[in-house]
Coordinates of C-alpha atoms and ligand atoms in Angstrom, one line a residue:
X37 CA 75.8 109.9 114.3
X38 CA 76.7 112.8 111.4
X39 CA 76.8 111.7 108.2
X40 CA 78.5 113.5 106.1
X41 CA 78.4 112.5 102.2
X42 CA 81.0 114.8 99.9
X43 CA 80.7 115.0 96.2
X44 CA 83.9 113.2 95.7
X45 CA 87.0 111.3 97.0
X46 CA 88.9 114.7 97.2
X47 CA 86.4 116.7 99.1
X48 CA 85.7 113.7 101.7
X49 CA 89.7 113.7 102.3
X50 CA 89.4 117.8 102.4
X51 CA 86.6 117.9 105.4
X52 CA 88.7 115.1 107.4
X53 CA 92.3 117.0 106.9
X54 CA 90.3 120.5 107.9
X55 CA 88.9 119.2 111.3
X56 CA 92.4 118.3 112.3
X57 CA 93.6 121.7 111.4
X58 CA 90.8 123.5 112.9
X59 CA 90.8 121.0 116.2
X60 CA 94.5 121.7 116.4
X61 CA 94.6 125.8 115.9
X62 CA 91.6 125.9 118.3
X63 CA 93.3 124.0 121.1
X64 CA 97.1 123.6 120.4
X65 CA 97.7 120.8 123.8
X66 CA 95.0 118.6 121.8
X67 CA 95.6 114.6 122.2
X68 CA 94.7 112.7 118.9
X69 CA 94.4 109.3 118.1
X70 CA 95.6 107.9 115.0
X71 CA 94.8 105.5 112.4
X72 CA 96.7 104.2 109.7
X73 CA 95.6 102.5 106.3
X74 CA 95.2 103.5 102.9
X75 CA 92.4 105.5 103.4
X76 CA 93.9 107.8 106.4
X77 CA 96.9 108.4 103.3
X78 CA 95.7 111.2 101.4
X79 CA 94.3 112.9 104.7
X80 CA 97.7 112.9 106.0
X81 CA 99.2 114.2 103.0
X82 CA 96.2 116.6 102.8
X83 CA 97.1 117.8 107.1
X84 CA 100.8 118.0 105.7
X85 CA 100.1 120.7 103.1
X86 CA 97.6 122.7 104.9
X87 CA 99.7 122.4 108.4
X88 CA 103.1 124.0 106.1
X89 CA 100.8 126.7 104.6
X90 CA 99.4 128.0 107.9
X91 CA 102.9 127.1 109.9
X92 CA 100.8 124.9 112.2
X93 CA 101.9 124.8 115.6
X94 CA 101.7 120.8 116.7
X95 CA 105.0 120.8 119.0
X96 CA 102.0 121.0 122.3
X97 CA 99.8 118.2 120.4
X98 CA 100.5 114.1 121.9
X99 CA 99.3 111.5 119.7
X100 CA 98.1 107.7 120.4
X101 CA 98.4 105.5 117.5
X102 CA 95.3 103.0 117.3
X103 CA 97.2 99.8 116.9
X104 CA 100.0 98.2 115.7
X105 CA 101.0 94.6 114.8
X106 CA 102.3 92.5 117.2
X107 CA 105.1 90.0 116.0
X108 CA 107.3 92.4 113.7
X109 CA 109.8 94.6 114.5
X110 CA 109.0 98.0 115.3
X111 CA 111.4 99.5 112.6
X112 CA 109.7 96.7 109.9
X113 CA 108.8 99.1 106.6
X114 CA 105.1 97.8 107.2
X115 CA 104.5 98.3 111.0
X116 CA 102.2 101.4 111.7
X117 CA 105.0 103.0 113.7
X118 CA 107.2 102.7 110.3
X119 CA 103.9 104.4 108.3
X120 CA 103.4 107.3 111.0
X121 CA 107.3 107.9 111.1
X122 CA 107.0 108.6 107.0
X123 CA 103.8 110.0 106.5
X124 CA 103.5 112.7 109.7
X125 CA 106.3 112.8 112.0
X126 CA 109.6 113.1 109.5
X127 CA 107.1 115.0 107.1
X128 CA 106.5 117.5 109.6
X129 CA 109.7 117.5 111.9
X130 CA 107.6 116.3 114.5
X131 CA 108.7 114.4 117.7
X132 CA 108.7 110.6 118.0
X133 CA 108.4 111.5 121.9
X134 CA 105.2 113.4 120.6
X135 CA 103.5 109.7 120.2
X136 CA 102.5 106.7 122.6
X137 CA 102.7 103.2 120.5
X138 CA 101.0 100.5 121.2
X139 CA 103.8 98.7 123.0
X140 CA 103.3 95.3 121.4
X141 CA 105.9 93.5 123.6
X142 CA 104.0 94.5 127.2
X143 CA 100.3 93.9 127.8
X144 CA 97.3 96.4 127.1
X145 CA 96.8 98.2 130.4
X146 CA 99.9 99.8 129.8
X147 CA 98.5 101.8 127.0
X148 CA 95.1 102.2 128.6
X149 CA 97.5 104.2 131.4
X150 CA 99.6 105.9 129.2
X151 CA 96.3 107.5 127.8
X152 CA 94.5 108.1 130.9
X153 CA 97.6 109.9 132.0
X154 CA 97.4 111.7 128.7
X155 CA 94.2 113.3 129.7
X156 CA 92.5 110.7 127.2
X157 CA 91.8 111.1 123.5
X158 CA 90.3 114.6 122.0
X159 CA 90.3 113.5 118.4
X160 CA 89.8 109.9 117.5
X161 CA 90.3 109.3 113.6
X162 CA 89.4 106.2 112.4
X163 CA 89.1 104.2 109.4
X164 CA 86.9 101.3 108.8
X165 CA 87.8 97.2 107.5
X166 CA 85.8 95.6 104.9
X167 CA 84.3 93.8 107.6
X168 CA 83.4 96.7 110.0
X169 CA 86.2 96.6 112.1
X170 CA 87.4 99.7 113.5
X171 CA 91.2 100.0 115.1
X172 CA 91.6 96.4 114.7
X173 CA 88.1 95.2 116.7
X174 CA 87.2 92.3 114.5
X175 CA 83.5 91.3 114.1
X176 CA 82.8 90.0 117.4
X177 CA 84.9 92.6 120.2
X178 CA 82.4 93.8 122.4
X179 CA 81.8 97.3 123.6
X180 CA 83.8 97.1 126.3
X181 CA 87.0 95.6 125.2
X182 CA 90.3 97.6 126.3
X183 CA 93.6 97.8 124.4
X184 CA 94.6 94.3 123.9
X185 CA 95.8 91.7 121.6
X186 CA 93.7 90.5 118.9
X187 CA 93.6 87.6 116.5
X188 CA 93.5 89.1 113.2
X189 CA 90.7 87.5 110.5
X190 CA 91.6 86.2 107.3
X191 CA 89.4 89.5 106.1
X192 CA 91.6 91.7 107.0
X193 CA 94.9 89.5 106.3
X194 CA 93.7 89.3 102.6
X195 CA 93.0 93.1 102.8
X196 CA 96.2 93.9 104.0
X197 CA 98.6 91.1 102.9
X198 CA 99.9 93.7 100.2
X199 CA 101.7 95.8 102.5
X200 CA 103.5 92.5 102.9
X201 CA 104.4 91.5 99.6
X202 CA 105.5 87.7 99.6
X203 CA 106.4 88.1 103.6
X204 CA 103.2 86.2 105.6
X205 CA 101.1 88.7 107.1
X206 CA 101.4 89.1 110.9
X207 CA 97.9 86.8 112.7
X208 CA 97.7 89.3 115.6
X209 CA 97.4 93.0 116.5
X210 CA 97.6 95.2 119.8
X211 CA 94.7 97.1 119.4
X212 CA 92.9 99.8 121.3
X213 CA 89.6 98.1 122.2
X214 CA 86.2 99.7 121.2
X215 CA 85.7 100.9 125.0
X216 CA 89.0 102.5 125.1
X217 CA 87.7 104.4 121.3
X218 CA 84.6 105.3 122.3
X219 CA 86.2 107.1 125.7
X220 CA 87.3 109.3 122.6
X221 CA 85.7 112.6 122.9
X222 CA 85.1 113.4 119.6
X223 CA 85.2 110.3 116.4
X224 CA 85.9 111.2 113.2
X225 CA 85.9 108.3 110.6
X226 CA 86.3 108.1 106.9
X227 CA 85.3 105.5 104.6
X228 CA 86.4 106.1 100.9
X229 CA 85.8 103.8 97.9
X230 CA 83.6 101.0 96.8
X231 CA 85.4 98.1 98.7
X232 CA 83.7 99.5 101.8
X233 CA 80.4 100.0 100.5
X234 CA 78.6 96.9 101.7
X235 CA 80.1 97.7 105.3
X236 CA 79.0 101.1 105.1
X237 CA 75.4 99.5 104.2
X238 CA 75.8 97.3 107.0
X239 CA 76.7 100.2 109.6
X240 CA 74.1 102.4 108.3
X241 CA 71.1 99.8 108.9
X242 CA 72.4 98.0 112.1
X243 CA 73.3 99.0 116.0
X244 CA 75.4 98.0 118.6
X245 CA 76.2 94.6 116.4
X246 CA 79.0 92.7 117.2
X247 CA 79.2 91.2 114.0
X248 CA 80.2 94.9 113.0
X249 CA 82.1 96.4 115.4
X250 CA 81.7 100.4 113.8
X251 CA 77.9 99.9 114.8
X252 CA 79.0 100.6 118.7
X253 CA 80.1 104.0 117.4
X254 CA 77.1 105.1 116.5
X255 CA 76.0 105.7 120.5
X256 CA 78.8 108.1 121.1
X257 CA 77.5 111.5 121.4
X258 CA 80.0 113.3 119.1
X259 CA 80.3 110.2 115.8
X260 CA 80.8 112.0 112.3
X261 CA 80.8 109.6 109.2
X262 CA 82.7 111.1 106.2
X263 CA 81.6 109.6 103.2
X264 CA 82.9 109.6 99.6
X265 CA 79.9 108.7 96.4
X266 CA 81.7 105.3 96.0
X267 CA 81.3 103.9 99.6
X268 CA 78.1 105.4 100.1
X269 CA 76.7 103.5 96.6
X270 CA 74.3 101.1 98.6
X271 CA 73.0 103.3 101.2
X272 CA 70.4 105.9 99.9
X273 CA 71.7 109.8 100.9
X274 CA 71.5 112.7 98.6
X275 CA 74.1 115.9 98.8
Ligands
LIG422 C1 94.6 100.7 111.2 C2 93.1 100.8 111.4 C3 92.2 100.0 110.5 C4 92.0 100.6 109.2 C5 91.1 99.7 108.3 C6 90.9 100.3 106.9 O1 95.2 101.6 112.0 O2 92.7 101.5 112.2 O3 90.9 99.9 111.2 O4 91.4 101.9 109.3 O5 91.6 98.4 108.3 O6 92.1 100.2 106.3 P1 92.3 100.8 104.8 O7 92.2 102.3 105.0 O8 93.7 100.4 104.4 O9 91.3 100.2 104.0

């Protein structure tokens, strides 16, 4: 595993919206795979600026989205395919044909085919849960789990109940599994503010622990941890 601490919130975002610039302009047929959240926000705002500026060619790039939420309606304002639609594909006239979702309605191997068939993932971003999932493995997926539905825990339903508002927050996910992630070849995942400090803490001291999912990661040969000072408060690094 890379760590990578940054000197702020800004600079963390900078070195995660670079890579996919630099991955992209170096190999323009690139797969990535795709995370959503609040954290991933300001990276794909970041991508959107620097992709205008340098008149980025993505028309040859295909994307897999992580996960999405299984029990909504695609076109709900809070699925992921509603978030990706706003915040990449409109924003940069890209293609919805350019992107494989999770199809919520049909089981898991479907997915893990549509990605073999992709030529698997090049760039895997990824964010992480309070709780150390990643995608949406809760504590206690193992290794080799495949795209598949997930129960979600109440964790991550507190966490993300305000993208809901007064609607109840879906209890399930079809999620890329942590087998299917680490056939990634590269993993790039940010962390960014205090609220994920302890599970940074917890990642940092632990391996291949189910009870924190992001601990498998840390085998892959190509892992890179982007940190900002906030959620790397409880784990001694210096710049
Ligand atoms: C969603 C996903 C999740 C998020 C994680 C952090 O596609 O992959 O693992 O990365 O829940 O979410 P935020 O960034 O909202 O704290």
């Amino acid at each position: 595993m890379r760590i990578i601490l940054s000197r702020s919130t800004k600079e963390a975002i900078d070195t995660v919206s670079t890579i996919m610039v630099d991955r992209i302009s170096s190999r323009p047929n690139m797969t990535l795979g795709l995370a959503t959240g609040k954290t991933m926000e300001p990276v794909y705002e970041d991508f959107i600026a620097k992709a205008r500026e340098q008149s980025l060619k993505m028309d040859k790039n295909f994307f897999f989205m992580l996960d999405e939420y299984v029990g909504i309606e695609e076109d709900h304002p809070s699925s992921f395919k509603s978030y990706i639609l706003k915040r990449l594909i409109k924003p940069l006239d890209l293609h919805e044909s350019q992107f494989a979702f999770p199809p919520t309605k049909l089981d898991g191997d479907h997915y893990e085919t549509l990605i073999k068939e992709g030529g698997g993932i090049d760039l895997q971003l990824l964010g992480i849960g309070v709780n150390g999932h990643i995608g949406f493995n809760e504590p206690g997926s193992s290794i080799n789990s495949r795209t598949r539905i997930v129960n979600l825990t109440d964790a991550t339903k507190k966490s993300n109940q305000e993208h809901f508002g007064s609607e109840a927050m879906p209890n399930q996910a079809l999620s890329m599994g942590i087998g299917s992630i680490m056939d990634g070849k590269e993993l790039v995942m940010l962390a960014t503010g205090k609220s994920k400090a302890d599970a940074i803490k917890y990642l940092f001291n632990h391996h291949d622990d189910e009870s924190c999912p992001a601990t498998f990661l840390k085998s892959h040969p190509h892992f890179s941890l982007f940190l900002d000072p906030e959620s790397a408060s409880k784990i001694s690094l210096k710049i």
